[in-house]
């Protein structure tokens, strides 16, 4: 791919000059490549005619916002990888790319004739990044994987929810996003290594493995109880090792309060005007408080429910008690703090209207946050990539378009 | 720091030869540095006398497993950073280190005289990596931050749980771990950049910002409804954009089933022996199915509750319907697939007994998973680091020990 422009995209940013080919879809791979774009890489999103699944759903109205959030600052091209000519064009792109990202089911790229061995033979410096539900090997390799199935398989559901309710999924699509950010991390690591060795790598992440460590508190409870399977702990500590630690009712919502130690607990008693309880033997230390967890939660609830969220926040802040109001998405999207930090920004998206999108959560001092570009319409950079970069003539390009290759 | 051994630690791994100073605690920073160790870096964990919070809790019995999971393959030293001599020794270490990782509250390292400006003056190649709850700037900078408070503030709780129940936290400590893996990702990116520029960077991640993108589906529902705040959707799709998509009762537990399209849905009808419903106008496509979501969930539940989890898995697999059993932590810890992939391994930990620990979820083809070393007892590498690496004499070391500096 010849460089048409003088200055590489993202000049001054860490990944300036890198070219990423992005075959990924929905959340997992696209989050990884979004973060690459926001670190300065040139990301070329390659989609089948009709667009990847999330773009299709965005067109139907259900997923415009996530599509726009995850695909800003990327170029969009269409390419039929099932056609021989499409595959050839793709291999031509691979020869001067740095990274290929895909999150197909295991075996898909091999069947298309663009598996890691083929691509690395074309370009030994290529980093081939693959994310799947359960990995490229092992007995569950071909088990169906989406965020909710991996939440079920990984134990997340079994530890989320109240003890007397059915298991419930975690609201965020955390299996998808944990895999996506681990994939980005693996790519960045392999890029660093390539500076030393001159060689690319196959980097692999599975959704199941990417979420395991986040179950640490509950795994501690499982282990500490000699393998007795823990019940769901609701809003109590996942290891049932701290109290007070819960979400307590306010008159107009809920507030989370957490006391890790006596300093926090005594601050809470001060806020409650219950200094008399500091000497109560039931509440002497973390261990005795955990032993009287129901009493302590009743005591705190009786106090919190007299006040609004805002009143509680004011009192708890003044007494330096760890806490937070439970906020809804309206409050989150309009969060003054994230907007002040330019983490969130309102943009006028040419296709999807006025929306809030996020910059990269990874910040580098000395470079301003990357200016946000709206996601491209499908194939918007076809001509730029296939004619200017790959050198197709106008006639060839039109022929390929007519044949459904590009 | 002089290199005492001939071959750098982790030879053949991507981060071979890198030295990481780790001031971090609990989950967030330690997960980042664990992944660095598993990619071949030499990680020196620097703790106050008594140990960091998680080690203290491990000693009390509550957190042995998470401590062991996150601190394997690291060296352990003690150092009193509040003493002038301790600070001097630390600055000496910084001069030949590549990365410093900390997840104190904003301002803590500055107060200790080891903030990013001081350290980068000592070593302009140093990457200073900082993770906090809300970031190093902005109106919420000093707001108290722990996993559960950020779950409340970030909107995670508001979208987790059943519509008729209170908000509930996601079981995993996902704010801590999302921040930790983003921090690792930022460090790896800055290391790559340093190969080009020769300069280190301050890399910053906040827990609040690191989880935002994972709310994508629910943000879509919020946006799509014109800013009407979505209720919690239980185990239904976070965007209420798919059906069937739920956790259904089995006779001995629960099974998640997801149909993204007609192919999946018709496969499910085949498995149920209800091919007659393919022509039912209520279930014609995704849109009509979502409009009849209660009917469809009742229909699927009536079928699933007749069978065990194992029977359902067998039928759903045979018909290629996306699904998964809801597994408990006992099943997860003993997962044959993760053990087959050597992602999980039983080890005999000298302090904590027979436990299951995890390797890095980031895999590089061509290098075997890094052999797992158990977490070190507090200060186990004091002599190695302070005498062999920093060049203290035996007498100086003993004096400093007596004075409570090391």
PDB file of N, CA and C in Angstrom, chain B residues 231-270:
ATOM      1  N   UNK B 231     -34.979   0.715  31.924  1.00  0.00           N
ATOM      2  CA  UNK B 231     -35.040  -0.082  33.141  1.00  0.00           C
ATOM      3  C   UNK B 231     -34.001  -1.188  33.018  1.00  0.00           C
ATOM      4  N   UNK B 232     -33.748  -1.831  34.127  1.00  0.00           N
ATOM      5  CA  UNK B 232     -32.922  -3.030  34.074  1.00  0.00           C
ATOM      6  C   UNK B 232     -33.667  -4.091  33.266  1.00  0.00           C
ATOM      7  N   UNK B 233     -32.912  -4.880  32.507  1.00  0.00           N
ATOM      8  CA  UNK B 233     -33.577  -5.839  31.622  1.00  0.00           C
ATOM      9  C   UNK B 233     -33.372  -7.282  32.084  1.00  0.00           C
ATOM     10  N   UNK B 234     -32.889  -7.467  33.319  1.00  0.00           N
ATOM     11  CA  UNK B 234     -32.703  -8.830  33.813  1.00  0.00           C
ATOM     12  C   UNK B 234     -31.752  -9.593  32.912  1.00  0.00           C
ATOM     13  N   UNK B 235     -32.200 -10.747  32.425  1.00  0.00           N
ATOM     14  CA  UNK B 235     -31.362 -11.529  31.526  1.00  0.00           C
ATOM     15  C   UNK B 235     -31.732 -11.334  30.063  1.00  0.00           C
ATOM     16  N   UNK B 236     -32.649 -10.417  29.813  1.00  0.00           N
ATOM     17  CA  UNK B 236     -32.939 -10.072  28.425  1.00  0.00           C
ATOM     18  C   UNK B 236     -31.826  -9.187  27.865  1.00  0.00           C
ATOM     19  N   UNK B 237     -31.814  -9.065  26.549  1.00  0.00           N
ATOM     20  CA  UNK B 237     -30.817  -8.241  25.873  1.00  0.00           C
ATOM     21  C   UNK B 237     -30.829  -6.830  26.451  1.00  0.00           C
ATOM     22  N   UNK B 238     -29.619  -6.285  26.684  1.00  0.00           N
ATOM     23  CA  UNK B 238     -29.493  -4.968  27.298  1.00  0.00           C
ATOM     24  C   UNK B 238     -30.125  -3.868  26.466  1.00  0.00           C
ATOM     25  N   UNK B 239     -30.270  -4.129  25.167  1.00  0.00           N
ATOM     26  CA  UNK B 239     -30.916  -3.159  24.300  1.00  0.00           C
ATOM     27  C   UNK B 239     -32.347  -3.548  23.950  1.00  0.00           C
ATOM     28  N   UNK B 240     -32.833  -4.630  24.568  1.00  0.00           N
ATOM     29  CA  UNK B 240     -34.153  -5.207  24.247  1.00  0.00           C
ATOM     30  C   UNK B 240     -34.345  -5.302  22.738  1.00  0.00           C
ATOM     31  N   UNK B 241     -33.276  -5.729  22.044  1.00  0.00           N
ATOM     32  CA  UNK B 241     -33.299  -5.751  20.585  1.00  0.00           C
ATOM     33  C   UNK B 241     -33.272  -7.175  20.034  1.00  0.00           C
ATOM     34  N   UNK B 242     -33.295  -8.196  20.915  1.00  0.00           N
ATOM     35  CA  UNK B 242     -33.249  -9.572  20.444  1.00  0.00           C
ATOM     36  C   UNK B 242     -34.201 -10.441  21.258  1.00  0.00           C
ATOM     37  N   UNK B 243     -34.784 -11.443  20.584  1.00  0.00           N
ATOM     38  CA  UNK B 243     -35.636 -12.412  21.278  1.00  0.00           C
ATOM     39  C   UNK B 243     -35.771 -13.651  20.384  1.00  0.00           C
ATOM     40  N   UNK B 244     -35.722 -14.861  20.935  1.00  0.00           N
ATOM     41  CA  UNK B 244     -35.415 -15.175  22.330  1.00  0.00           C
ATOM     42  C   UNK B 244     -33.971 -14.814  22.684  1.00  0.00           C
ATOM     43  N   UNK B 245     -33.812 -14.227  23.858  1.00  0.00           N
ATOM     44  CA  UNK B 245     -32.499 -13.897  24.422  1.00  0.00           C
ATOM     45  C   UNK B 245     -32.768 -13.825  25.903  1.00  0.00           C
ATOM     46  N   UNK B 246     -32.426 -14.881  26.629  1.00  0.00           N
ATOM     47  CA  UNK B 246     -32.755 -14.902  28.047  1.00  0.00           C
ATOM     48  C   UNK B 246     -32.073 -16.095  28.711  1.00  0.00           C
ATOM     49  N   UNK B 247     -32.214 -16.160  30.021  1.00  0.00           N
ATOM     50  CA  UNK B 247     -31.780 -17.327  30.781  1.00  0.00           C
ATOM     51  C   UNK B 247     -33.043 -18.081  31.162  1.00  0.00           C
ATOM     52  N   UNK B 248     -33.138 -19.335  30.733  1.00  0.00           N
ATOM     53  CA  UNK B 248     -34.373 -20.109  30.890  1.00  0.00           C
ATOM     54  C   UNK B 248     -34.175 -21.213  31.930  1.00  0.00           C
ATOM     55  N   UNK B 249     -35.236 -21.568  32.649  1.00  0.00           N
ATOM     56  CA  UNK B 249     -35.099 -22.572  33.706  1.00  0.00           C
ATOM     57  C   UNK B 249     -34.942 -23.983  33.148  1.00  0.00           C
ATOM     58  N   UNK B 250     -33.978 -24.728  33.666  1.00  0.00           N
ATOM     59  CA  UNK B 250     -33.900 -26.174  33.432  1.00  0.00           C
ATOM     60  C   UNK B 250     -34.422 -26.842  34.702  1.00  0.00           C
ATOM     61  N   UNK B 251     -34.555 -28.168  34.666  1.00  0.00           N
ATOM     62  CA  UNK B 251     -35.063 -28.829  35.870  1.00  0.00           C
ATOM     63  C   UNK B 251     -34.039 -28.786  36.999  1.00  0.00           C
ATOM     64  N   UNK B 252     -32.770 -28.544  36.665  1.00  0.00           N
ATOM     65  CA  UNK B 252     -31.709 -28.542  37.683  1.00  0.00           C
ATOM     66  C   UNK B 252     -30.822 -27.295  37.602  1.00  0.00           C
ATOM     67  N   UNK B 253     -31.348 -26.201  37.067  1.00  0.00           N
ATOM     68  CA  UNK B 253     -30.527 -24.989  36.974  1.00  0.00           C
ATOM     69  C   UNK B 253     -31.043 -24.093  35.875  1.00  0.00           C
ATOM     70  N   UNK B 254     -30.151 -23.484  35.139  1.00  0.00           N
ATOM     71  CA  UNK B 254     -30.550 -22.531  34.111  1.00  0.00           C
ATOM     72  C   UNK B 254     -29.689 -22.689  32.867  1.00  0.00           C
ATOM     73  N   UNK B 255     -30.266 -22.293  31.728  1.00  0.00           N
ATOM     74  CA  UNK B 255     -29.540 -22.311  30.462  1.00  0.00           C
ATOM     75  C   UNK B 255     -29.821 -21.003  29.725  1.00  0.00           C
ATOM     76  N   UNK B 256     -28.758 -20.376  29.210  1.00  0.00           N
ATOM     77  CA  UNK B 256     -28.917 -19.170  28.392  1.00  0.00           C
ATOM     78  C   UNK B 256     -29.132 -19.584  26.938  1.00  0.00           C
ATOM     79  N   UNK B 257     -30.101 -18.959  26.277  1.00  0.00           N
ATOM     80  CA  UNK B 257     -30.374 -19.218  24.864  1.00  0.00           C
ATOM     81  C   UNK B 257     -30.504 -17.887  24.144  1.00  0.00           C
ATOM     82  N   UNK B 258     -29.875 -17.765  22.990  1.00  0.00           N
ATOM     83  CA  UNK B 258     -29.858 -16.511  22.240  1.00  0.00           C
ATOM     84  C   UNK B 258     -30.097 -16.774  20.773  1.00  0.00           C
ATOM     85  N   UNK B 259     -31.089 -16.094  20.201  1.00  0.00           N
ATOM     86  CA  UNK B 259     -31.338 -16.192  18.768  1.00  0.00           C
ATOM     87  C   UNK B 259     -31.208 -14.804  18.143  1.00  0.00           C
ATOM     88  N   UNK B 260     -30.107 -14.593  17.436  1.00  0.00           N
ATOM     89  CA  UNK B 260     -29.851 -13.286  16.821  1.00  0.00           C
ATOM     90  C   UNK B 260     -30.582 -13.093  15.510  1.00  0.00           C
ATOM     91  N   UNK B 261     -31.044 -14.187  14.931  1.00  0.00           N
ATOM     92  CA  UNK B 261     -31.601 -14.100  13.574  1.00  0.00           C
ATOM     93  C   UNK B 261     -32.527 -15.295  13.336  1.00  0.00           C
ATOM     94  N   UNK B 262     -33.146 -15.328  12.162  1.00  0.00           N
ATOM     95  CA  UNK B 262     -34.094 -16.402  11.864  1.00  0.00           C
ATOM     96  C   UNK B 262     -33.441 -17.779  11.809  1.00  0.00           C
ATOM     97  N   UNK B 263     -32.198 -17.828  11.359  1.00  0.00           N
ATOM     98  CA  UNK B 263     -31.514 -19.115  11.311  1.00  0.00           C
ATOM     99  C   UNK B 263     -31.449 -19.731  12.714  1.00  0.00           C
ATOM    100  N   UNK B 264     -30.997 -18.919  13.688  1.00  0.00           N
ATOM    101  CA  UNK B 264     -30.934 -19.407  15.062  1.00  0.00           C
ATOM    102  C   UNK B 264     -32.322 -19.784  15.576  1.00  0.00           C
ATOM    103  N   UNK B 265     -33.293 -18.934  15.298  1.00  0.00           N
ATOM    104  CA  UNK B 265     -34.628 -19.153  15.847  1.00  0.00           C
ATOM    105  C   UNK B 265     -35.256 -20.416  15.254  1.00  0.00           C
ATOM    106  N   UNK B 266     -35.075 -20.612  13.962  1.00  0.00           N
ATOM    107  CA  UNK B 266     -35.625 -21.826  13.347  1.00  0.00           C
ATOM    108  C   UNK B 266     -34.919 -23.070  13.865  1.00  0.00           C
ATOM    109  N   UNK B 267     -33.620 -22.947  14.143  1.00  0.00           N
ATOM    110  CA  UNK B 267     -32.903 -24.076  14.737  1.00  0.00           C
ATOM    111  C   UNK B 267     -33.485 -24.413  16.111  1.00  0.00           C
ATOM    112  N   UNK B 268     -33.822 -23.370  16.872  1.00  0.00           N
ATOM    113  CA  UNK B 268     -34.422 -23.591  18.195  1.00  0.00           C
ATOM    114  C   UNK B 268     -35.790 -24.266  18.049  1.00  0.00           C
ATOM    115  N   UNK B 269     -36.593 -23.791  17.092  1.00  0.00           N
ATOM    116  CA  UNK B 269     -37.900 -24.419  16.880  1.00  0.00           C
ATOM    117  C   UNK B 269     -37.732 -25.880  16.490  1.00  0.00           C
ATOM    118  N   UNK B 270     -36.727 -26.185  15.694  1.00  0.00           N
ATOM    119  CA  UNK B 270     -36.439 -27.585  15.355  1.00  0.00           C
ATOM    120  C   UNK B 270     -36.118 -28.392  16.614  1.00  0.00           C
TER     121      UNK B 270
END
